[in-house]
Amino acid sequence: MHNIGNDIIDLKLAKTQSNWQRKGFLEKQFTQKEQDEILNSENPFLKVWLFWSMKEAAYKCYTQKFKERFFAPQKFECTAISKDRGAVVFEENTFYTMSIFNALYISTIAREKKEKTVIFSGIGLPSEIDLDLKIKLAAEIVVSVEGIEKRKTTIGAPLFYYQEELLTKSCSISHHGNYAAYAFNVDSKF
C-alpha cells in the first residue's frame, strides 16, 4: 500500500495566531539542523511553516501505516531537496514530500515511496472539501457522488466507500483557517 498524508497552512492565520519567534518554540518543534536552516533562510517565517507542513504530512502518512498517534514533531527531520520537494525522516522511515506555496497558503503531500504514485489532490474551502473530494473520486472511479460514504479509521484517517466497496487505499484531509486540502490514492481494481 502507498500511504499518503497532507497538510495545509493558512499563512495569514499562522502570522496572526502563532509566534514562531517566541522563546522555546523552534527548540521544541525543530531539530538543530532545521533551526539553522530556518534562521539562515531568506524568509524564516515561510521556512518554519514549510517544515511544519512537511512534518505534519509525514506524520499522517506514518500514522496510517502504523496505526499509532503521538506528538513528537522534533523527531521528524526535514530536508529540502529543491524549492518544492523534500524528505522527512522519522526513525528508519523516509517520507517524500511535494509542496505548493503562494502568498495565501502552503500545502504539502507526503508519500512513502519515492517513485511516482498516482495521487489525486485538491485545495478548497473547509466547508466544501469533503464534497470536492467525493466529486473528484466519483469522476475517477465513475460512480455517483451520492453513493460515496466517508468513514474514519481507528486513528481518524478518512476512507471512502461506494456500496461497501473501499475506494481509497489511503486518504488525508487537512483544514487550517480559510483553506482545506485533500490527497488520496484509489484502489487499482476500479
mmCIF file with all atom_site columns, C-alpha atoms in Angstrom:
data_model
loop_
_atom_site.group_PDB
_atom_site.id
_atom_site.type_symbol
_atom_site.label_atom_id
_atom_site.label_alt_id
_atom_site.label_comp_id
_atom_site.label_asym_id
_atom_site.label_entity_id
_atom_site.label_seq_id
_atom_site.pdbx_PDB_ins_code
_atom_site.Cartn_x
_atom_site.Cartn_y
_atom_site.Cartn_z
_atom_site.occupancy
_atom_site.B_iso_or_equiv
_atom_site.pdbx_formal_charge
_atom_site.auth_seq_id
_atom_site.auth_comp_id
_atom_site.auth_asym_id
_atom_site.auth_atom_id
_atom_site.pdbx_PDB_model_num
ATOM 1   C CA . MET A 1 1   ? 0.000   0.000  0.000   1.00 0.00 ? 1   MET A CA 1
ATOM 2   C CA . HIS A 1 2   ? 1.163   3.527  -0.732  1.00 0.00 ? 2   HIS A CA 1
ATOM 3   C CA . ASN A 1 3   ? 0.190   5.613  2.294   1.00 0.00 ? 3   ASN A CA 1
ATOM 4   C CA . ILE A 1 4   ? -0.076  9.361  1.881   1.00 0.00 ? 4   ILE A CA 1
ATOM 5   C CA . GLY A 1 5   ? -0.512  12.320 4.179   1.00 0.00 ? 5   GLY A CA 1
ATOM 6   C CA . ASN A 1 6   ? -1.127  16.004 3.619   1.00 0.00 ? 6   ASN A CA 1
ATOM 7   C CA . ASP A 1 7   ? -1.190  19.321 5.428   1.00 0.00 ? 7   ASP A CA 1
ATOM 8   C CA . ILE A 1 8   ? -2.195  22.890 4.648   1.00 0.00 ? 8   ILE A CA 1
ATOM 9   C CA . ILE A 1 9   ? -1.183  26.103 6.423   1.00 0.00 ? 9   ILE A CA 1
ATOM 10  C CA . ASP A 1 10  ? -3.182  29.339 6.070   1.00 0.00 ? 10  ASP A CA 1
ATOM 11  C CA . LEU A 1 11  ? -0.250  31.795 6.122   1.00 0.00 ? 11  LEU A CA 1
ATOM 12  C CA . LYS A 1 12  ? -2.324  34.802 7.188   1.00 0.00 ? 12  LYS A CA 1
ATOM 13  C CA . LEU A 1 13  ? -3.693  32.862 10.160  1.00 0.00 ? 13  LEU A CA 1
ATOM 14  C CA . ALA A 1 14  ? -0.247  31.484 11.024  1.00 0.00 ? 14  ALA A CA 1
ATOM 15  C CA . LYS A 1 15  ? 1.114   35.029 11.011  1.00 0.00 ? 15  LYS A CA 1
ATOM 16  C CA . THR A 1 16  ? -1.536  36.273 13.465  1.00 0.00 ? 16  THR A CA 1
ATOM 17  C CA . GLN A 1 17  ? -2.017  33.226 15.709  1.00 0.00 ? 17  GLN A CA 1
ATOM 18  C CA . SER A 1 18  ? 1.443   31.684 16.009  1.00 0.00 ? 18  SER A CA 1
ATOM 19  C CA . ASN A 1 19  ? 4.545   33.493 17.156  1.00 0.00 ? 19  ASN A CA 1
ATOM 20  C CA . TRP A 1 20  ? 7.284   31.176 15.919  1.00 0.00 ? 20  TRP A CA 1
ATOM 21  C CA . GLN A 1 21  ? 9.870   33.629 17.313  1.00 0.00 ? 21  GLN A CA 1
ATOM 22  C CA . ARG A 1 22  ? 8.759   33.199 20.934  1.00 0.00 ? 22  ARG A CA 1
ATOM 23  C CA . LYS A 1 23  ? 11.282  31.693 23.310  1.00 0.00 ? 23  LYS A CA 1
ATOM 24  C CA . GLY A 1 24  ? 11.467  27.910 23.032  1.00 0.00 ? 24  GLY A CA 1
ATOM 25  C CA . PHE A 1 25  ? 9.195   27.467 20.009  1.00 0.00 ? 25  PHE A CA 1
ATOM 26  C CA . LEU A 1 26  ? 11.882  26.463 17.497  1.00 0.00 ? 26  LEU A CA 1
ATOM 27  C CA . GLU A 1 27  ? 13.710  24.277 20.026  1.00 0.00 ? 27  GLU A CA 1
ATOM 28  C CA . LYS A 1 28  ? 10.545  22.280 20.855  1.00 0.00 ? 28  LYS A CA 1
ATOM 29  C CA . GLN A 1 29  ? 9.424   21.732 17.262  1.00 0.00 ? 29  GLN A CA 1
ATOM 30  C CA . PHE A 1 30  ? 12.578  21.512 15.150  1.00 0.00 ? 30  PHE A CA 1
ATOM 31  C CA . THR A 1 31  ? 15.938  19.740 15.171  1.00 0.00 ? 31  THR A CA 1
ATOM 32  C CA . GLN A 1 32  ? 19.128  21.803 15.407  1.00 0.00 ? 32  GLN A CA 1
ATOM 33  C CA . LYS A 1 33  ? 19.747  21.259 11.673  1.00 0.00 ? 33  LYS A CA 1
ATOM 34  C CA . GLU A 1 34  ? 16.252  22.557 10.866  1.00 0.00 ? 34  GLU A CA 1
ATOM 35  C CA . GLN A 1 35  ? 16.639  25.533 13.231  1.00 0.00 ? 35  GLN A CA 1
ATOM 36  C CA . ASP A 1 36  ? 19.895  26.503 11.491  1.00 0.00 ? 36  ASP A CA 1
ATOM 37  C CA . GLU A 1 37  ? 18.232  26.255 8.090   1.00 0.00 ? 37  GLU A CA 1
ATOM 38  C CA . ILE A 1 38  ? 15.248  28.321 9.280   1.00 0.00 ? 38  ILE A CA 1
ATOM 39  C CA . LEU A 1 39  ? 17.374  31.062 10.819  1.00 0.00 ? 39  LEU A CA 1
ATOM 40  C CA . ASN A 1 40  ? 19.685  31.255 7.784   1.00 0.00 ? 40  ASN A CA 1
ATOM 41  C CA . SER A 1 41  ? 16.917  31.289 5.156   1.00 0.00 ? 41  SER A CA 1
ATOM 42  C CA . GLU A 1 42  ? 15.823  34.362 3.186   1.00 0.00 ? 42  GLU A CA 1
ATOM 43  C CA . ASN A 1 43  ? 12.352  34.055 4.697   1.00 0.00 ? 43  ASN A CA 1
ATOM 44  C CA . PRO A 1 44  ? 12.435  32.297 8.102   1.00 0.00 ? 44  PRO A CA 1
ATOM 45  C CA . PHE A 1 45  ? 8.635   32.592 8.516   1.00 0.00 ? 45  PHE A CA 1
ATOM 46  C CA . LEU A 1 46  ? 7.977   30.623 5.310   1.00 0.00 ? 46  LEU A CA 1
ATOM 47  C CA . LYS A 1 47  ? 10.671  28.053 6.147   1.00 0.00 ? 47  LYS A CA 1
ATOM 48  C CA . VAL A 1 48  ? 9.094   27.427 9.587   1.00 0.00 ? 48  VAL A CA 1
ATOM 49  C CA . TRP A 1 49  ? 5.700   26.734 8.053   1.00 0.00 ? 49  TRP A CA 1
ATOM 50  C CA . LEU A 1 50  ? 7.085   24.748 5.126   1.00 0.00 ? 50  LEU A CA 1
ATOM 51  C CA . PHE A 1 51  ? 8.918   22.453 7.566   1.00 0.00 ? 51  PHE A CA 1
ATOM 52  C CA . TRP A 1 52  ? 5.847   22.243 9.827   1.00 0.00 ? 52  TRP A CA 1
ATOM 53  C CA . SER A 1 53  ? 3.673   21.296 6.840   1.00 0.00 ? 53  SER A CA 1
ATOM 54  C CA . MET A 1 54  ? 6.210   18.645 5.780   1.00 0.00 ? 54  MET A CA 1
ATOM 55  C CA . LYS A 1 55  ? 6.309   17.197 9.323   1.00 0.00 ? 55  LYS A CA 1
ATOM 56  C CA . GLU A 1 56  ? 2.504   17.067 9.588   1.00 0.00 ? 56  GLU A CA 1
ATOM 57  C CA . ALA A 1 57  ? 2.102   15.404 6.180   1.00 0.00 ? 57  ALA A CA 1
ATOM 58  C CA . ALA A 1 58  ? 4.792   12.816 7.015   1.00 0.00 ? 58  ALA A CA 1
ATOM 59  C CA . TYR A 1 59  ? 3.226   12.203 10.440  1.00 0.00 ? 59  TYR A CA 1
ATOM 60  C CA . LYS A 1 60  ? -0.163  11.487 8.829   1.00 0.00 ? 60  LYS A CA 1
ATOM 61  C CA . CYS A 1 61  ? 1.496   9.092  6.392   1.00 0.00 ? 61  CYS A CA 1
ATOM 62  C CA . TYR A 1 62  ? 3.266   7.334  9.282   1.00 0.00 ? 62  TYR A CA 1
ATOM 63  C CA . THR A 1 63  ? 0.126   7.044  11.417  1.00 0.00 ? 63  THR A CA 1
ATOM 64  C CA . GLN A 1 64  ? -1.801  5.455  8.546   1.00 0.00 ? 64  GLN A CA 1
ATOM 65  C CA . LYS A 1 65  ? 0.910   2.822  8.193   1.00 0.00 ? 65  LYS A CA 1
ATOM 66  C CA . PHE A 1 66  ? 1.492   2.041  11.876  1.00 0.00 ? 66  PHE A CA 1
ATOM 67  C CA . LYS A 1 67  ? -1.950  2.920  13.350  1.00 0.00 ? 67  LYS A CA 1
ATOM 68  C CA . GLU A 1 68  ? -0.346  4.885  16.179  1.00 0.00 ? 68  GLU A CA 1
ATOM 69  C CA . ARG A 1 69  ? -0.881  8.544  17.168  1.00 0.00 ? 69  ARG A CA 1
ATOM 70  C CA . PHE A 1 70  ? 1.564   10.652 19.179  1.00 0.00 ? 70  PHE A CA 1
ATOM 71  C CA . PHE A 1 71  ? 3.084   14.143 19.278  1.00 0.00 ? 71  PHE A CA 1
ATOM 72  C CA . ALA A 1 72  ? 6.826   14.342 18.563  1.00 0.00 ? 72  ALA A CA 1
ATOM 73  C CA . PRO A 1 73  ? 7.471   16.931 15.828  1.00 0.00 ? 73  PRO A CA 1
ATOM 74  C CA . GLN A 1 74  ? 11.164  17.246 16.681  1.00 0.00 ? 74  GLN A CA 1
ATOM 75  C CA . LYS A 1 75  ? 11.673  13.562 15.844  1.00 0.00 ? 75  LYS A CA 1
ATOM 76  C CA . PHE A 1 76  ? 10.603  14.151 12.214  1.00 0.00 ? 76  PHE A CA 1
ATOM 77  C CA . GLU A 1 77  ? 13.564  15.792 10.472  1.00 0.00 ? 77  GLU A CA 1
ATOM 78  C CA . CYS A 1 78  ? 13.018  17.713 7.229   1.00 0.00 ? 78  CYS A CA 1
ATOM 79  C CA . THR A 1 79  ? 15.471  18.113 4.386   1.00 0.00 ? 79  THR A CA 1
ATOM 80  C CA . ALA A 1 80  ? 14.771  20.384 1.428   1.00 0.00 ? 80  ALA A CA 1
ATOM 81  C CA . ILE A 1 81  ? 15.720  18.704 -1.855  1.00 0.00 ? 81  ILE A CA 1
ATOM 82  C CA . SER A 1 82  ? 14.538  21.543 -4.096  1.00 0.00 ? 82  SER A CA 1
ATOM 83  C CA . LYS A 1 83  ? 12.201  24.514 -3.776  1.00 0.00 ? 83  LYS A CA 1
ATOM 84  C CA . ASP A 1 84  ? 9.090   22.297 -3.698  1.00 0.00 ? 84  ASP A CA 1
ATOM 85  C CA . ARG A 1 85  ? 10.405  18.817 -2.899  1.00 0.00 ? 85  ARG A CA 1
ATOM 86  C CA . GLY A 1 86  ? 11.774  17.384 0.307   1.00 0.00 ? 86  GLY A CA 1
ATOM 87  C CA . ALA A 1 87  ? 12.253  14.377 2.537   1.00 0.00 ? 87  ALA A CA 1
ATOM 88  C CA . VAL A 1 88  ? 11.241  13.791 6.135   1.00 0.00 ? 88  VAL A CA 1
ATOM 89  C CA . VAL A 1 89  ? 12.960  11.107 8.203   1.00 0.00 ? 89  VAL A CA 1
ATOM 90  C CA . PHE A 1 90  ? 11.432  9.556  11.317  1.00 0.00 ? 90  PHE A CA 1
ATOM 91  C CA . GLU A 1 91  ? 13.355  6.644  12.828  1.00 0.00 ? 91  GLU A CA 1
ATOM 92  C CA . GLU A 1 92  ? 14.027  4.280  9.886   1.00 0.00 ? 92  GLU A CA 1
ATOM 93  C CA . ASN A 1 93  ? 11.190  5.719  7.748   1.00 0.00 ? 93  ASN A CA 1
ATOM 94  C CA . THR A 1 94  ? 11.666  8.257  4.962   1.00 0.00 ? 94  THR A CA 1
ATOM 95  C CA . PHE A 1 95  ? 8.727   10.175 3.522   1.00 0.00 ? 95  PHE A CA 1
ATOM 96  C CA . TYR A 1 96  ? 8.995   12.184 0.303   1.00 0.00 ? 96  TYR A CA 1
ATOM 97  C CA . THR A 1 97  ? 7.175   15.495 0.097   1.00 0.00 ? 97  THR A CA 1
ATOM 98  C CA . MET A 1 98  ? 5.919   17.854 -2.563  1.00 0.00 ? 98  MET A CA 1
ATOM 99  C CA . SER A 1 99  ? 4.763   21.315 -1.509  1.00 0.00 ? 99  SER A CA 1
ATOM 100 C CA . ILE A 1 100 ? 2.814   24.100 -3.174  1.00 0.00 ? 100 ILE A CA 1
ATOM 101 C CA . PHE A 1 101 ? 3.121   27.567 -1.720  1.00 0.00 ? 101 PHE A CA 1
ATOM 102 C CA . ASN A 1 102 ? 1.963   31.046 -2.573  1.00 0.00 ? 102 ASN A CA 1
ATOM 103 C CA . ALA A 1 103 ? 1.074   34.203 -0.630  1.00 0.00 ? 103 ALA A CA 1
ATOM 104 C CA . LEU A 1 104 ? -2.019  32.525 0.871   1.00 0.00 ? 104 LEU A CA 1
ATOM 105 C CA . TYR A 1 105 ? -1.048  29.010 1.909   1.00 0.00 ? 105 TYR A CA 1
ATOM 106 C CA . ILE A 1 106 ? 1.452   26.171 1.961   1.00 0.00 ? 106 ILE A CA 1
ATOM 107 C CA . SER A 1 107 ? 0.148   22.718 1.073   1.00 0.00 ? 107 SER A CA 1
ATOM 108 C CA . THR A 1 108 ? 2.274   19.573 1.330   1.00 0.00 ? 108 THR A CA 1
ATOM 109 C CA . ILE A 1 109 ? 1.687   15.961 0.328   1.00 0.00 ? 109 ILE A CA 1
ATOM 110 C CA . ALA A 1 110 ? 3.914   13.197 1.739   1.00 0.00 ? 110 ALA A CA 1
ATOM 111 C CA . ARG A 1 111 ? 4.225   9.656  0.463   1.00 0.00 ? 111 ARG A CA 1
ATOM 112 C CA . GLU A 1 112 ? 6.231   6.618  1.476   1.00 0.00 ? 112 GLU A CA 1
ATOM 113 C CA . LYS A 1 113 ? 7.721   5.749  -1.867  1.00 0.00 ? 113 LYS A CA 1
ATOM 114 C CA . LYS A 1 114 ? 9.990   7.949  -3.934  1.00 0.00 ? 114 LYS A CA 1
ATOM 115 C CA . GLU A 1 115 ? 8.677   6.501  -7.197  1.00 0.00 ? 115 GLU A CA 1
ATOM 116 C CA . LYS A 1 116 ? 5.635   8.107  -8.697  1.00 0.00 ? 116 LYS A CA 1
ATOM 117 C CA . THR A 1 117 ? 2.349   7.125  -7.118  1.00 0.00 ? 117 THR A CA 1
ATOM 118 C CA . VAL A 1 118 ? -0.896  8.355  -8.635  1.00 0.00 ? 118 VAL A CA 1
ATOM 119 C CA . ILE A 1 119 ? -2.210  10.823 -6.086  1.00 0.00 ? 119 ILE A CA 1
ATOM 120 C CA . PHE A 1 120 ? -5.321  12.901 -6.567  1.00 0.00 ? 120 PHE A CA 1
ATOM 121 C CA . SER A 1 121 ? -5.424  16.141 -4.624  1.00 0.00 ? 121 SER A CA 1
ATOM 122 C CA . GLY A 1 122 ? -7.215  19.445 -4.337  1.00 0.00 ? 122 GLY A CA 1
ATOM 123 C CA . ILE A 1 123 ? -7.425  22.638 -2.301  1.00 0.00 ? 123 ILE A CA 1
ATOM 124 C CA . GLY A 1 124 ? -10.663 24.393 -1.394  1.00 0.00 ? 124 GLY A CA 1
ATOM 125 C CA . LEU A 1 125 ? -12.851 25.785 1.350   1.00 0.00 ? 125 LEU A CA 1
ATOM 126 C CA . PRO A 1 126 ? -13.081 23.848 4.631   1.00 0.00 ? 126 PRO A CA 1
ATOM 127 C CA . SER A 1 127 ? -16.887 23.650 4.395   1.00 0.00 ? 127 SER A CA 1
ATOM 128 C CA . GLU A 1 128 ? -16.726 22.107 0.905   1.00 0.00 ? 128 GLU A CA 1
ATOM 129 C CA . ILE A 1 129 ? -13.631 19.891 0.968   1.00 0.00 ? 129 ILE A CA 1
ATOM 130 C CA . ASP A 1 130 ? -15.450 16.592 1.631   1.00 0.00 ? 130 ASP A CA 1
ATOM 131 C CA . LEU A 1 131 ? -17.807 17.211 -1.295  1.00 0.00 ? 131 LEU A CA 1
ATOM 132 C CA . ASP A 1 132 ? -14.908 18.327 -3.526  1.00 0.00 ? 132 ASP A CA 1
ATOM 133 C CA . LEU A 1 133 ? -13.090 15.084 -2.720  1.00 0.00 ? 133 LEU A CA 1
ATOM 134 C CA . LYS A 1 134 ? -16.192 12.968 -3.398  1.00 0.00 ? 134 LYS A CA 1
ATOM 135 C CA . ILE A 1 135 ? -16.718 14.698 -6.761  1.00 0.00 ? 135 ILE A CA 1
ATOM 136 C CA . LYS A 1 136 ? -13.103 14.040 -7.788  1.00 0.00 ? 136 LYS A CA 1
ATOM 137 C CA . LEU A 1 137 ? -13.298 10.444 -6.553  1.00 0.00 ? 137 LEU A CA 1
ATOM 138 C CA . ALA A 1 138 ? -16.612 9.823  -8.349  1.00 0.00 ? 138 ALA A CA 1
ATOM 139 C CA . ALA A 1 139 ? -15.124 11.148 -11.598 1.00 0.00 ? 139 ALA A CA 1
ATOM 140 C CA . GLU A 1 140 ? -12.054 8.903  -11.317 1.00 0.00 ? 140 GLU A CA 1
ATOM 141 C CA . ILE A 1 141 ? -13.957 5.742  -10.364 1.00 0.00 ? 141 ILE A CA 1
ATOM 142 C CA . VAL A 1 142 ? -17.070 6.553  -12.466 1.00 0.00 ? 142 VAL A CA 1
ATOM 143 C CA . VAL A 1 143 ? -19.688 6.173  -9.750  1.00 0.00 ? 143 VAL A CA 1
ATOM 144 C CA . SER A 1 144 ? -22.337 8.548  -8.399  1.00 0.00 ? 144 SER A CA 1
ATOM 145 C CA . VAL A 1 145 ? -21.261 11.096 -5.810  1.00 0.00 ? 145 VAL A CA 1
ATOM 146 C CA . GLU A 1 146 ? -24.374 10.365 -3.736  1.00 0.00 ? 146 GLU A CA 1
ATOM 147 C CA . GLY A 1 147 ? -23.313 6.752  -3.184  1.00 0.00 ? 147 GLY A CA 1
ATOM 148 C CA . ILE A 1 148 ? -19.885 7.625  -1.747  1.00 0.00 ? 148 ILE A CA 1
ATOM 149 C CA . GLU A 1 149 ? -19.589 7.381  2.018   1.00 0.00 ? 149 GLU A CA 1
ATOM 150 C CA . LYS A 1 150 ? -16.766 8.637  4.260   1.00 0.00 ? 150 LYS A CA 1
ATOM 151 C CA . ARG A 1 151 ? -15.708 6.522  7.242   1.00 0.00 ? 151 ARG A CA 1
ATOM 152 C CA . LYS A 1 152 ? -12.849 7.089  9.662   1.00 0.00 ? 152 LYS A CA 1
ATOM 153 C CA . THR A 1 153 ? -10.290 4.512  10.719  1.00 0.00 ? 153 THR A CA 1
ATOM 154 C CA . THR A 1 154 ? -9.445  3.909  14.386  1.00 0.00 ? 154 THR A CA 1
ATOM 155 C CA . ILE A 1 155 ? -6.768  6.626  14.158  1.00 0.00 ? 155 ILE A CA 1
ATOM 156 C CA . GLY A 1 156 ? -9.115  9.108  12.464  1.00 0.00 ? 156 GLY A CA 1
ATOM 157 C CA . ALA A 1 157 ? -7.888  8.792  8.867   1.00 0.00 ? 157 ALA A CA 1
ATOM 158 C CA . PRO A 1 158 ? -10.706 9.090  6.320   1.00 0.00 ? 158 PRO A CA 1
ATOM 159 C CA . LEU A 1 159 ? -11.515 6.290  3.891   1.00 0.00 ? 159 LEU A CA 1
ATOM 160 C CA . PHE A 1 160 ? -14.188 6.424  1.212   1.00 0.00 ? 160 PHE A CA 1
ATOM 161 C CA . TYR A 1 161 ? -16.546 3.619  0.226   1.00 0.00 ? 161 TYR A CA 1
ATOM 162 C CA . TYR A 1 162 ? -19.098 3.018  -2.500  1.00 0.00 ? 162 TYR A CA 1
ATOM 163 C CA . GLN A 1 163 ? -21.726 0.338  -1.759  1.00 0.00 ? 163 GLN A CA 1
ATOM 164 C CA . GLU A 1 164 ? -19.456 -1.209 0.918   1.00 0.00 ? 164 GLU A CA 1
ATOM 165 C CA . GLU A 1 165 ? -16.511 -1.326 -1.539  1.00 0.00 ? 165 GLU A CA 1
ATOM 166 C CA . LEU A 1 166 ? -13.395 0.508  -0.356  1.00 0.00 ? 166 LEU A CA 1
ATOM 167 C CA . LEU A 1 167 ? -12.436 3.117  -2.972  1.00 0.00 ? 167 LEU A CA 1
ATOM 168 C CA . THR A 1 168 ? -9.421  4.805  -1.413  1.00 0.00 ? 168 THR A CA 1
ATOM 169 C CA . LYS A 1 169 ? -6.224  2.975  -0.473  1.00 0.00 ? 169 LYS A CA 1
ATOM 170 C CA . SER A 1 170 ? -5.070  5.953  1.533   1.00 0.00 ? 170 SER A CA 1
ATOM 171 C CA . CYS A 1 171 ? -6.614  9.374  2.149   1.00 0.00 ? 171 CYS A CA 1
ATOM 172 C CA . SER A 1 172 ? -5.724  12.518 4.076   1.00 0.00 ? 172 SER A CA 1
ATOM 173 C CA . ILE A 1 173 ? -7.751  15.695 4.637   1.00 0.00 ? 173 ILE A CA 1
ATOM 174 C CA . SER A 1 174 ? -6.410  18.884 6.269   1.00 0.00 ? 174 SER A CA 1
ATOM 175 C CA . HIS A 1 175 ? -8.005  22.156 7.379   1.00 0.00 ? 175 HIS A CA 1
ATOM 176 C CA . HIS A 1 176 ? -6.440  25.403 8.573   1.00 0.00 ? 176 HIS A CA 1
ATOM 177 C CA . GLY A 1 177 ? -8.065  28.812 8.587   1.00 0.00 ? 177 GLY A CA 1
ATOM 178 C CA . ASN A 1 178 ? -9.673  29.601 5.240   1.00 0.00 ? 178 ASN A CA 1
ATOM 179 C CA . TYR A 1 179 ? -8.237  26.573 3.414   1.00 0.00 ? 179 TYR A CA 1
ATOM 180 C CA . ALA A 1 180 ? -8.605  22.822 3.258   1.00 0.00 ? 180 ALA A CA 1
ATOM 181 C CA . ALA A 1 181 ? -6.841  20.201 1.177   1.00 0.00 ? 181 ALA A CA 1
ATOM 182 C CA . TYR A 1 182 ? -7.145  16.532 0.380   1.00 0.00 ? 182 TYR A CA 1
ATOM 183 C CA . ALA A 1 183 ? -4.975  13.812 -1.120  1.00 0.00 ? 183 ALA A CA 1
ATOM 184 C CA . PHE A 1 184 ? -5.913  10.222 -1.903  1.00 0.00 ? 184 PHE A CA 1
ATOM 185 C CA . ASN A 1 185 ? -4.942  7.049  -3.760  1.00 0.00 ? 185 ASN A CA 1
ATOM 186 C CA . VAL A 1 186 ? -7.595  4.841  -5.307  1.00 0.00 ? 186 VAL A CA 1
ATOM 187 C CA . ASP A 1 187 ? -7.837  1.078  -5.369  1.00 0.00 ? 187 ASP A CA 1
ATOM 188 C CA . SER A 1 188 ? -6.491  -0.083 -8.740  1.00 0.00 ? 188 SER A CA 1
ATOM 189 C CA . LYS A 1 189 ? -9.345  -2.582 -9.304  1.00 0.00 ? 189 LYS A CA 1
ATOM 190 C CA . PHE A 1 190 ? -11.702 0.262  -10.282 1.00 0.00 ? 190 PHE A CA 1
#
